[in-house]
Amino acid sequence: MRSFLKRKISFFYSFFSKALLLNSFLSIISLPFLAHWGLPVSLMTIFGNILFSPILTIFLIVSSLLFFLELLCIPNGILVLLTDLISSFWIKLAALGSKKWLLAFSEETFVILYLGTFASLAIIIMKKISKQILTWLMFALLFFIITCSQIIPSKQAIHKITIGKLVIFVIQSKGSVAIIDTGILGKRTTTIDWIDYNLTPFIFKKTGATKINDLFILNPQERSTENLGIILKKISIENVHENFNNISSYNLGNFQIIIEPNKMIFTIKIIDKNKGKQKIYIAKKLEKNNKKYKITKSKNLDLTNKDSSEKQN
């Protein structure tokens, strides 16, 4: 009995060790590519892959048997039930994922990611090293790369992404990030694909942040709430500000953001409090639709449209 348990423990340890080595190496190699594409990485990637491998193997075996039994007209009700149970279990397990586990990498960390890639290749080609040491050395390297990339202080900068004459400003200072939307989120042509493949990768790549401290929507439209809901699936937002009727001032690290509404335009002043310099941007006011909706400024965002018969104040 003891020898049986030892063999099983040895088997599982060997499987876990090999899977950990492979996933750690592949994660290190893929980090520069993901960072260049502006894609975040989950903290649970390695363990998710290790857990997924046996489940996928079982699913493929059961589904293959089901296919051939169905082809031969042999009763297969048990396999159908088993396939459904495996699928349901995996879907529930995947639903446990959280965007809080995501890590993004800014452009300042690319050097670290490339150095980590070269280091992992050097470790792999080392011959005088046991597999056990190699496994934990590779995992330690991955942990070191991620830790170093996250503790590098973000630079103070103002980034812009445009569609036509409309602009989204991404402002970062002292680890805080603010976004000013001049009307892009409210455009009907702003699609889910544009948000997924342009806006969110741009934010991740430029700031390395997975959380937005303040989002300013200067021209809120019905479409703005829909697109905001899409953004919230990937990025956490602490505060949303909209409907600027008076001069508003906000502090973001070393920046002071002043929004002045006039008859036809918004004047956006971004003041560097340390250098005493300021940048001024002009955003055109857009005509609002007649549907009333609400975007709160708290963490619990209300993205539901109210009665469409009520007019916007």
PDB file of C-alpha atoms in Angstrom, residues 10-298:
ATOM      1  CA  SER A  10       5.965  10.445  -7.434  1.00  0.00           C
ATOM      2  CA  PHE A  11       3.829  10.401 -10.602  1.00  0.00           C
ATOM      3  CA  PHE A  12       1.855  13.521  -9.653  1.00  0.00           C
ATOM      4  CA  TYR A  13       4.980  15.357  -8.522  1.00  0.00           C
ATOM      5  CA  SER A  14       6.721  14.508 -11.809  1.00  0.00           C
ATOM      6  CA  PHE A  15       3.672  15.688 -13.793  1.00  0.00           C
ATOM      7  CA  PHE A  16       3.409  18.922 -11.802  1.00  0.00           C
ATOM      8  CA  SER A  17       7.152  19.599 -12.085  1.00  0.00           C
ATOM      9  CA  LYS A  18       7.205  19.122 -15.869  1.00  0.00           C
ATOM     10  CA  ALA A  19       4.029  21.189 -16.328  1.00  0.00           C
ATOM     11  CA  LEU A  20       5.408  23.971 -14.130  1.00  0.00           C
ATOM     12  CA  LEU A  21       8.672  24.058 -16.079  1.00  0.00           C
ATOM     13  CA  LEU A  22       6.936  24.111 -19.452  1.00  0.00           C
ATOM     14  CA  ASN A  23       4.362  26.750 -18.490  1.00  0.00           C
ATOM     15  CA  SER A  24       6.924  28.978 -16.766  1.00  0.00           C
ATOM     16  CA  PHE A  25       9.187  28.891 -19.831  1.00  0.00           C
ATOM     17  CA  LEU A  26       6.326  29.550 -22.280  1.00  0.00           C
ATOM     18  CA  SER A  27       5.014  32.391 -20.098  1.00  0.00           C
ATOM     19  CA  ILE A  28       8.424  34.102 -20.043  1.00  0.00           C
ATOM     20  CA  ILE A  29       8.822  33.706 -23.822  1.00  0.00           C
ATOM     21  CA  SER A  30       5.331  35.063 -24.540  1.00  0.00           C
ATOM     22  CA  LEU A  31       5.481  38.100 -22.216  1.00  0.00           C
ATOM     23  CA  PRO A  32       7.252  40.459 -24.702  1.00  0.00           C
ATOM     24  CA  PHE A  33       4.751  39.615 -27.455  1.00  0.00           C
ATOM     25  CA  LEU A  34       1.739  40.087 -25.186  1.00  0.00           C
ATOM     26  CA  ALA A  35       3.148  43.379 -23.895  1.00  0.00           C
ATOM     27  CA  HIS A  36       3.698  44.682 -27.438  1.00  0.00           C
ATOM     28  CA  TRP A  37       0.105  43.797 -28.330  1.00  0.00           C
ATOM     29  CA  GLY A  38      -1.146  45.531 -25.195  1.00  0.00           C
ATOM     30  CA  LEU A  39      -2.595  42.362 -23.684  1.00  0.00           C
ATOM     31  CA  PRO A  40      -2.634  41.758 -19.908  1.00  0.00           C
ATOM     32  CA  VAL A  41      -1.560  38.518 -18.248  1.00  0.00           C
ATOM     33  CA  SER A  42      -3.432  36.709 -15.505  1.00  0.00           C
ATOM     34  CA  LEU A  43      -1.660  35.803 -12.274  1.00  0.00           C
ATOM     35  CA  MET A  44      -3.354  32.403 -12.494  1.00  0.00           C
ATOM     36  CA  THR A  45      -2.129  31.605 -16.024  1.00  0.00           C
ATOM     37  CA  ILE A  46       0.323  28.871 -15.048  1.00  0.00           C
ATOM     38  CA  PHE A  47      -1.938  27.132 -12.554  1.00  0.00           C
ATOM     39  CA  GLY A  48      -4.906  27.467 -14.909  1.00  0.00           C
ATOM     40  CA  ASN A  49      -2.949  25.753 -17.677  1.00  0.00           C
ATOM     41  CA  ILE A  50      -1.792  22.972 -15.358  1.00  0.00           C
ATOM     42  CA  LEU A  51      -5.366  22.416 -14.194  1.00  0.00           C
ATOM     43  CA  PHE A  52      -6.787  22.648 -17.711  1.00  0.00           C
ATOM     44  CA  SER A  53      -4.487  19.984 -19.220  1.00  0.00           C
ATOM     45  CA  PRO A  54      -5.949  16.901 -17.454  1.00  0.00           C
ATOM     46  CA  ILE A  55      -9.509  18.227 -17.825  1.00  0.00           C
ATOM     47  CA  LEU A  56      -8.961  18.768 -21.553  1.00  0.00           C
ATOM     48  CA  THR A  57      -7.461  15.280 -21.894  1.00  0.00           C
ATOM     49  CA  ILE A  58     -10.469  13.686 -20.202  1.00  0.00           C
ATOM     50  CA  PHE A  59     -12.872  15.754 -22.295  1.00  0.00           C
ATOM     51  CA  LEU A  60     -11.171  14.763 -25.562  1.00  0.00           C
ATOM     52  CA  ILE A  61     -11.191  11.070 -24.643  1.00  0.00           C
ATOM     53  CA  VAL A  62     -14.872  11.103 -23.652  1.00  0.00           C
ATOM     54  CA  SER A  63     -15.979  13.183 -26.640  1.00  0.00           C
ATOM     55  CA  SER A  64     -13.991  10.942 -29.049  1.00  0.00           C
ATOM     56  CA  LEU A  65     -15.632   7.830 -27.628  1.00  0.00           C
ATOM     57  CA  LEU A  66     -18.996   9.562 -27.885  1.00  0.00           C
ATOM     58  CA  PHE A  67     -18.366  10.385 -31.556  1.00  0.00           C
ATOM     59  CA  PHE A  68     -17.503   6.798 -32.539  1.00  0.00           C
ATOM     60  CA  LEU A  69     -20.346   5.258 -30.527  1.00  0.00           C
ATOM     61  CA  GLU A  70     -22.781   7.685 -32.155  1.00  0.00           C
ATOM     62  CA  LEU A  71     -21.316   6.819 -35.565  1.00  0.00           C
ATOM     63  CA  LEU A  72     -21.857   3.084 -34.889  1.00  0.00           C
ATOM     64  CA  CYS A  73     -25.369   3.672 -33.478  1.00  0.00           C
ATOM     65  CA  ILE A  74     -24.380   2.280 -30.081  1.00  0.00           C
ATOM     66  CA  PRO A  75     -26.205   3.651 -26.982  1.00  0.00           C
ATOM     67  CA  ASN A  76     -24.083   6.375 -25.401  1.00  0.00           C
ATOM     68  CA  GLY A  77     -26.304   8.169 -22.875  1.00  0.00           C
ATOM     69  CA  ILE A  78     -23.721   7.869 -20.087  1.00  0.00           C
ATOM     70  CA  LEU A  79     -21.030   9.484 -22.233  1.00  0.00           C
ATOM     71  CA  VAL A  80     -23.393  12.330 -23.184  1.00  0.00           C
ATOM     72  CA  LEU A  81     -24.097  12.965 -19.511  1.00  0.00           C
ATOM     73  CA  LEU A  82     -20.386  12.770 -18.663  1.00  0.00           C
ATOM     74  CA  THR A  83     -19.487  15.218 -21.446  1.00  0.00           C
ATOM     75  CA  ASP A  84     -22.119  17.643 -20.213  1.00  0.00           C
ATOM     76  CA  LEU A  85     -20.840  17.380 -16.627  1.00  0.00           C
ATOM     77  CA  ILE A  86     -17.232  18.041 -17.695  1.00  0.00           C
ATOM     78  CA  SER A  87     -18.287  21.050 -19.767  1.00  0.00           C
ATOM     79  CA  SER A  88     -20.429  22.492 -16.966  1.00  0.00           C
ATOM     80  CA  PHE A  89     -17.635  21.996 -14.442  1.00  0.00           C
ATOM     81  CA  TRP A  90     -15.112  23.787 -16.653  1.00  0.00           C
ATOM     82  CA  ILE A  91     -17.472  26.691 -17.392  1.00  0.00           C
ATOM     83  CA  LYS A  92     -18.131  27.184 -13.664  1.00  0.00           C
ATOM     84  CA  LEU A  93     -14.415  26.959 -12.950  1.00  0.00           C
ATOM     85  CA  ALA A  94     -13.597  29.528 -15.654  1.00  0.00           C
ATOM     86  CA  ALA A  95     -16.272  31.864 -14.253  1.00  0.00           C
ATOM     87  CA  LEU A  96     -14.233  32.161 -11.045  1.00  0.00           C
ATOM     88  CA  GLY A  97     -11.702  34.301 -12.923  1.00  0.00           C
ATOM     89  CA  SER A  98     -11.424  37.955 -11.998  1.00  0.00           C
ATOM     90  CA  LYS A  99     -10.005  41.020 -13.760  1.00  0.00           C
ATOM     91  CA  LYS A 100      -8.253  41.756 -10.458  1.00  0.00           C
ATOM     92  CA  TRP A 101      -5.839  38.962 -11.382  1.00  0.00           C
ATOM     93  CA  LEU A 102      -4.724  40.791 -14.547  1.00  0.00           C
ATOM     94  CA  LEU A 103      -1.296  42.390 -14.871  1.00  0.00           C
ATOM     95  CA  ALA A 104      -0.413  44.814 -17.664  1.00  0.00           C
ATOM     96  CA  PHE A 105       3.053  45.788 -18.852  1.00  0.00           C
ATOM     97  CA  SER A 106       3.921  49.334 -19.891  1.00  0.00           C
ATOM     98  CA  GLU A 107       6.481  50.204 -22.555  1.00  0.00           C
ATOM     99  CA  GLU A 108       9.035  51.019 -19.835  1.00  0.00           C
ATOM    100  CA  THR A 109       9.165  47.327 -18.847  1.00  0.00           C
ATOM    101  CA  PHE A 110       9.915  45.929 -22.311  1.00  0.00           C
ATOM    102  CA  VAL A 111      13.675  45.814 -21.622  1.00  0.00           C
ATOM    103  CA  ILE A 112      13.085  43.650 -18.537  1.00  0.00           C
ATOM    104  CA  LEU A 113      10.819  41.312 -20.496  1.00  0.00           C
ATOM    105  CA  TYR A 114      13.407  40.824 -23.249  1.00  0.00           C
ATOM    106  CA  LEU A 115      16.234  40.284 -20.765  1.00  0.00           C
ATOM    107  CA  GLY A 116      14.047  37.716 -19.006  1.00  0.00           C
ATOM    108  CA  THR A 117      13.472  35.920 -22.310  1.00  0.00           C
ATOM    109  CA  PHE A 118      17.207  35.692 -23.039  1.00  0.00           C
ATOM    110  CA  ALA A 119      17.847  34.525 -19.453  1.00  0.00           C
ATOM    111  CA  SER A 120      15.260  31.746 -19.775  1.00  0.00           C
ATOM    112  CA  LEU A 121      16.868  30.529 -23.015  1.00  0.00           C
ATOM    113  CA  ALA A 122      20.275  30.537 -21.330  1.00  0.00           C
ATOM    114  CA  ILE A 123      18.919  28.484 -18.425  1.00  0.00           C
ATOM    115  CA  ILE A 124      17.282  25.944 -20.765  1.00  0.00           C
ATOM    116  CA  ILE A 125      20.507  25.221 -22.668  1.00  0.00           C
ATOM    117  CA  MET A 126      22.479  24.682 -19.451  1.00  0.00           C
ATOM    118  CA  LYS A 127      23.419  21.005 -19.340  1.00  0.00           C
ATOM    119  CA  LYS A 128      24.889  20.605 -15.858  1.00  0.00           C
ATOM    120  CA  ILE A 129      21.668  21.201 -13.955  1.00  0.00           C
ATOM    121  CA  SER A 130      19.003  18.816 -12.682  1.00  0.00           C
ATOM    122  CA  LYS A 131      15.403  19.033 -13.884  1.00  0.00           C
ATOM    123  CA  GLN A 132      14.153  19.782 -10.374  1.00  0.00           C
ATOM    124  CA  ILE A 133      16.484  22.767  -9.981  1.00  0.00           C
ATOM    125  CA  LEU A 134      15.717  23.835 -13.551  1.00  0.00           C
ATOM    126  CA  THR A 135      11.977  23.873 -12.813  1.00  0.00           C
ATOM    127  CA  TRP A 136      12.160  26.028  -9.715  1.00  0.00           C
ATOM    128  CA  LEU A 137      14.828  28.272 -11.257  1.00  0.00           C
ATOM    129  CA  MET A 138      12.538  28.969 -14.229  1.00  0.00           C
ATOM    130  CA  PHE A 139       9.569  29.645 -11.954  1.00  0.00           C
ATOM    131  CA  ALA A 140      11.701  31.975  -9.812  1.00  0.00           C
ATOM    132  CA  LEU A 141      12.804  33.834 -12.954  1.00  0.00           C
ATOM    133  CA  LEU A 142       9.177  34.338 -14.006  1.00  0.00           C
ATOM    134  CA  PHE A 143       8.289  35.632 -10.550  1.00  0.00           C
ATOM    135  CA  PHE A 144      11.302  37.980 -10.634  1.00  0.00           C
ATOM    136  CA  ILE A 145      10.371  39.372 -14.072  1.00  0.00           C
ATOM    137  CA  ILE A 146       6.761  40.043 -13.074  1.00  0.00           C
ATOM    138  CA  THR A 147       7.762  41.618  -9.748  1.00  0.00           C
ATOM    139  CA  CYS A 148      10.359  43.928 -11.318  1.00  0.00           C
ATOM    140  CA  SER A 149       7.998  45.005 -14.097  1.00  0.00           C
ATOM    141  CA  GLN A 150       5.293  45.925 -11.597  1.00  0.00           C
ATOM    142  CA  ILE A 151       7.447  47.913  -9.167  1.00  0.00           C
ATOM    143  CA  ILE A 152       8.948  50.170 -11.849  1.00  0.00           C
ATOM    144  CA  PRO A 153       7.370  53.603 -11.283  1.00  0.00           C
ATOM    145  CA  SER A 154       5.189  54.783 -14.139  1.00  0.00           C
ATOM    146  CA  LYS A 155       6.219  57.944 -15.926  1.00  0.00           C
ATOM    147  CA  GLN A 156       4.187  61.141 -15.923  1.00  0.00           C
ATOM    148  CA  ALA A 157       2.686  61.556 -19.374  1.00  0.00           C
ATOM    149  CA  ILE A 158      -0.316  62.520 -21.485  1.00  0.00           C
ATOM    150  CA  HIS A 159      -1.255  60.111 -24.278  1.00  0.00           C
ATOM    151  CA  LYS A 160      -3.860  60.572 -27.011  1.00  0.00           C
ATOM    152  CA  ILE A 161      -5.894  58.241 -29.200  1.00  0.00           C
ATOM    153  CA  THR A 162      -8.100  59.774 -31.881  1.00  0.00           C
ATOM    154  CA  ILE A 163     -11.013  58.994 -34.172  1.00  0.00           C
ATOM    155  CA  GLY A 164     -11.469  61.834 -36.646  1.00  0.00           C
ATOM    156  CA  LYS A 165     -11.515  65.082 -34.661  1.00  0.00           C
ATOM    157  CA  LEU A 166     -12.514  63.383 -31.404  1.00  0.00           C
ATOM    158  CA  VAL A 167      -9.862  62.478 -28.836  1.00  0.00           C
ATOM    159  CA  ILE A 168      -9.459  60.319 -25.765  1.00  0.00           C
ATOM    160  CA  PHE A 169      -6.730  61.568 -23.423  1.00  0.00           C
ATOM    161  CA  VAL A 170      -4.969  59.048 -21.178  1.00  0.00           C
ATOM    162  CA  ILE A 171      -3.192  60.859 -18.340  1.00  0.00           C
ATOM    163  CA  GLN A 172      -0.894  59.155 -15.856  1.00  0.00           C
ATOM    164  CA  SER A 173       0.978  60.499 -12.844  1.00  0.00           C
ATOM    165  CA  LYS A 174       2.281  58.862  -9.656  1.00  0.00           C
ATOM    166  CA  GLY A 175       0.576  55.546 -10.308  1.00  0.00           C
ATOM    167  CA  SER A 176      -2.803  57.159 -11.009  1.00  0.00           C
ATOM    168  CA  VAL A 177      -4.565  57.095 -14.374  1.00  0.00           C
ATOM    169  CA  ALA A 178      -7.309  59.369 -15.687  1.00  0.00           C
ATOM    170  CA  ILE A 179      -9.102  59.259 -19.020  1.00  0.00           C
ATOM    171  CA  ILE A 180     -10.884  62.173 -20.678  1.00  0.00           C
ATOM    172  CA  ASP A 181     -13.314  61.205 -23.437  1.00  0.00           C
ATOM    173  CA  THR A 182     -14.363  64.071 -25.692  1.00  0.00           C
ATOM    174  CA  GLY A 183     -17.048  62.025 -27.461  1.00  0.00           C
ATOM    175  CA  ILE A 184     -15.518  58.834 -28.878  1.00  0.00           C
ATOM    176  CA  LEU A 185     -17.345  56.537 -26.456  1.00  0.00           C
ATOM    177  CA  GLY A 186     -20.645  58.068 -27.508  1.00  0.00           C
ATOM    178  CA  LYS A 187     -20.167  57.556 -31.245  1.00  0.00           C
ATOM    179  CA  ARG A 188     -22.252  54.869 -32.924  1.00  0.00           C
ATOM    180  CA  THR A 189     -19.222  53.876 -34.978  1.00  0.00           C
ATOM    181  CA  THR A 190     -17.266  53.053 -31.803  1.00  0.00           C
ATOM    182  CA  THR A 191     -17.598  49.287 -31.878  1.00  0.00           C
ATOM    183  CA  ILE A 192     -16.742  46.519 -29.445  1.00  0.00           C
ATOM    184  CA  ASP A 193     -13.830  45.530 -31.704  1.00  0.00           C
ATOM    185  CA  TRP A 194     -12.366  49.047 -31.560  1.00  0.00           C
ATOM    186  CA  ILE A 195     -12.536  49.032 -27.750  1.00  0.00           C
ATOM    187  CA  ASP A 196     -11.089  45.515 -27.494  1.00  0.00           C
ATOM    188  CA  TYR A 197      -8.318  45.875 -30.096  1.00  0.00           C
ATOM    189  CA  ASN A 198      -7.469  49.591 -29.934  1.00  0.00           C
ATOM    190  CA  LEU A 199      -8.554  51.400 -26.774  1.00  0.00           C
ATOM    191  CA  THR A 200      -7.897  48.883 -23.984  1.00  0.00           C
ATOM    192  CA  PRO A 201      -4.554  47.649 -25.455  1.00  0.00           C
ATOM    193  CA  PHE A 202      -3.521  51.308 -25.822  1.00  0.00           C
ATOM    194  CA  ILE A 203      -4.282  51.944 -22.120  1.00  0.00           C
ATOM    195  CA  PHE A 204      -2.482  48.782 -20.982  1.00  0.00           C
ATOM    196  CA  LYS A 205       0.573  49.435 -23.163  1.00  0.00           C
ATOM    197  CA  LYS A 206       0.984  53.115 -22.300  1.00  0.00           C
ATOM    198  CA  THR A 207       0.229  52.987 -18.565  1.00  0.00           C
ATOM    199  CA  GLY A 208       0.741  49.389 -17.447  1.00  0.00           C
ATOM    200  CA  ALA A 209      -2.372  49.864 -15.299  1.00  0.00           C
ATOM    201  CA  THR A 210      -5.442  47.645 -15.041  1.00  0.00           C
ATOM    202  CA  LYS A 211      -7.397  50.264 -13.097  1.00  0.00           C
ATOM    203  CA  ILE A 212      -8.606  53.723 -14.086  1.00  0.00           C
ATOM    204  CA  ASN A 213      -8.912  56.172 -11.213  1.00  0.00           C
ATOM    205  CA  ASP A 214     -11.076  58.766 -12.984  1.00  0.00           C
ATOM    206  CA  LEU A 215     -12.996  58.697 -16.256  1.00  0.00           C
ATOM    207  CA  PHE A 216     -14.327  62.030 -17.561  1.00  0.00           C
ATOM    208  CA  ILE A 217     -17.083  61.827 -20.183  1.00  0.00           C
ATOM    209  CA  LEU A 218     -17.528  65.328 -21.611  1.00  0.00           C
ATOM    210  CA  ASN A 219     -20.250  64.452 -24.113  1.00  0.00           C
ATOM    211  CA  PRO A 220     -22.288  61.600 -22.573  1.00  0.00           C
ATOM    212  CA  GLN A 221     -24.607  59.803 -24.982  1.00  0.00           C
ATOM    213  CA  GLU A 222     -26.706  56.680 -24.792  1.00  0.00           C
ATOM    214  CA  ARG A 223     -23.921  54.812 -26.543  1.00  0.00           C
ATOM    215  CA  SER A 224     -21.444  55.960 -23.875  1.00  0.00           C
ATOM    216  CA  THR A 225     -23.051  53.761 -21.244  1.00  0.00           C
ATOM    217  CA  GLU A 226     -22.962  50.710 -23.515  1.00  0.00           C
ATOM    218  CA  ASN A 227     -19.286  51.188 -24.352  1.00  0.00           C
ATOM    219  CA  LEU A 228     -18.471  51.872 -20.717  1.00  0.00           C
ATOM    220  CA  GLY A 229     -19.945  48.507 -19.831  1.00  0.00           C
ATOM    221  CA  ILE A 230     -17.614  46.869 -22.367  1.00  0.00           C
ATOM    222  CA  ILE A 231     -14.575  48.628 -20.878  1.00  0.00           C
ATOM    223  CA  LEU A 232     -15.572  47.563 -17.366  1.00  0.00           C
ATOM    224  CA  LYS A 233     -15.263  43.907 -18.349  1.00  0.00           C
ATOM    225  CA  LYS A 234     -11.503  44.386 -18.678  1.00  0.00           C
ATOM    226  CA  ILE A 235     -10.576  47.452 -16.636  1.00  0.00           C
ATOM    227  CA  SER A 236     -11.756  48.579 -13.201  1.00  0.00           C
ATOM    228  CA  ILE A 237     -12.926  52.184 -12.940  1.00  0.00           C
ATOM    229  CA  GLU A 238     -13.126  53.934  -9.586  1.00  0.00           C
ATOM    230  CA  ASN A 239     -14.920  57.181 -10.493  1.00  0.00           C
ATOM    231  CA  VAL A 240     -16.887  58.345 -13.516  1.00  0.00           C
ATOM    232  CA  HIS A 241     -17.604  62.062 -14.017  1.00  0.00           C
ATOM    233  CA  GLU A 242     -20.067  63.462 -16.556  1.00  0.00           C
ATOM    234  CA  ASN A 243     -22.457  66.371 -17.255  1.00  0.00           C
ATOM    235  CA  PHE A 244     -20.058  69.282 -16.712  1.00  0.00           C
ATOM    236  CA  ASN A 245     -22.119  72.442 -16.279  1.00  0.00           C
ATOM    237  CA  ASN A 246     -19.608  74.426 -14.221  1.00  0.00           C
ATOM    238  CA  ILE A 247     -15.833  74.707 -14.014  1.00  0.00           C
ATOM    239  CA  SER A 248     -14.485  71.521 -12.410  1.00  0.00           C
ATOM    240  CA  SER A 249     -11.026  70.849 -11.022  1.00  0.00           C
ATOM    241  CA  TYR A 250      -9.442  67.487 -10.173  1.00  0.00           C
ATOM    242  CA  ASN A 251      -6.022  66.433  -8.878  1.00  0.00           C
ATOM    243  CA  LEU A 252      -4.175  63.480 -10.374  1.00  0.00           C
ATOM    244  CA  GLY A 253      -0.691  63.036  -8.956  1.00  0.00           C
ATOM    245  CA  ASN A 254       1.357  66.046 -10.084  1.00  0.00           C
ATOM    246  CA  PHE A 255      -1.346  67.080 -12.552  1.00  0.00           C
ATOM    247  CA  GLN A 256      -4.324  69.340 -11.994  1.00  0.00           C
ATOM    248  CA  ILE A 257      -7.120  68.819 -14.494  1.00  0.00           C
ATOM    249  CA  ILE A 258      -9.491  71.760 -15.052  1.00  0.00           C
ATOM    250  CA  ILE A 259     -12.550  71.397 -17.290  1.00  0.00           C
ATOM    251  CA  GLU A 260     -14.290  74.636 -18.305  1.00  0.00           C
ATOM    252  CA  PRO A 261     -17.618  74.284 -20.167  1.00  0.00           C
ATOM    253  CA  ASN A 262     -18.538  77.128 -22.527  1.00  0.00           C
ATOM    254  CA  LYS A 263     -21.419  77.560 -24.964  1.00  0.00           C
ATOM    255  CA  MET A 264     -20.020  75.442 -27.775  1.00  0.00           C
ATOM    256  CA  ILE A 265     -16.787  73.953 -26.410  1.00  0.00           C
ATOM    257  CA  PHE A 266     -15.016  72.424 -23.439  1.00  0.00           C
ATOM    258  CA  THR A 267     -11.640  73.852 -22.471  1.00  0.00           C
ATOM    259  CA  ILE A 268      -9.403  71.217 -20.896  1.00  0.00           C
ATOM    260  CA  LYS A 269      -6.426  72.515 -18.921  1.00  0.00           C
ATOM    261  CA  ILE A 270      -3.830  70.030 -17.663  1.00  0.00           C
ATOM    262  CA  ILE A 271      -1.427  71.780 -15.297  1.00  0.00           C
ATOM    263  CA  ASP A 272       1.892  70.286 -14.172  1.00  0.00           C
ATOM    264  CA  LYS A 273       2.089  71.526 -10.574  1.00  0.00           C
ATOM    265  CA  ASN A 274       5.817  70.758 -10.280  1.00  0.00           C
ATOM    266  CA  LYS A 275       6.986  72.484 -13.463  1.00  0.00           C
ATOM    267  CA  GLY A 276       4.324  75.171 -13.488  1.00  0.00           C
ATOM    268  CA  LYS A 277       3.467  74.380 -17.108  1.00  0.00           C
ATOM    269  CA  GLN A 278       0.047  73.760 -18.578  1.00  0.00           C
ATOM    270  CA  LYS A 279      -1.408  72.262 -21.737  1.00  0.00           C
ATOM    271  CA  ILE A 280      -4.740  73.434 -23.116  1.00  0.00           C
ATOM    272  CA  TYR A 281      -7.034  71.348 -25.312  1.00  0.00           C
ATOM    273  CA  ILE A 282     -10.340  72.302 -26.894  1.00  0.00           C
ATOM    274  CA  ALA A 283     -13.178  69.780 -27.262  1.00  0.00           C
ATOM    275  CA  LYS A 284     -16.366  70.518 -29.167  1.00  0.00           C
ATOM    276  CA  LYS A 285     -19.710  70.079 -27.415  1.00  0.00           C
ATOM    277  CA  LEU A 286     -21.871  67.479 -29.116  1.00  0.00           C
ATOM    278  CA  GLU A 287     -25.655  67.538 -29.263  1.00  0.00           C
ATOM    279  CA  LYS A 288     -27.117  65.133 -26.721  1.00  0.00           C
ATOM    280  CA  ASN A 289     -29.827  62.645 -27.537  1.00  0.00           C
ATOM    281  CA  ASN A 290     -33.166  62.777 -25.745  1.00  0.00           C
ATOM    282  CA  LYS A 291     -32.769  59.617 -23.712  1.00  0.00           C
ATOM    283  CA  LYS A 292     -32.083  60.012 -20.034  1.00  0.00           C
ATOM    284  CA  TYR A 293     -29.512  57.717 -18.503  1.00  0.00           C
ATOM    285  CA  LYS A 294     -27.302  57.768 -15.478  1.00  0.00           C
ATOM    286  CA  ILE A 295     -23.612  57.207 -14.879  1.00  0.00           C
ATOM    287  CA  THR A 296     -22.781  57.453 -11.203  1.00  0.00           C
ATOM    288  CA  LYS A 297     -19.445  58.671  -9.846  1.00  0.00           C
ATOM    289  CA  SER A 298     -19.103  55.815  -7.377  1.00  0.00           C
TER     290      SER A 298
END
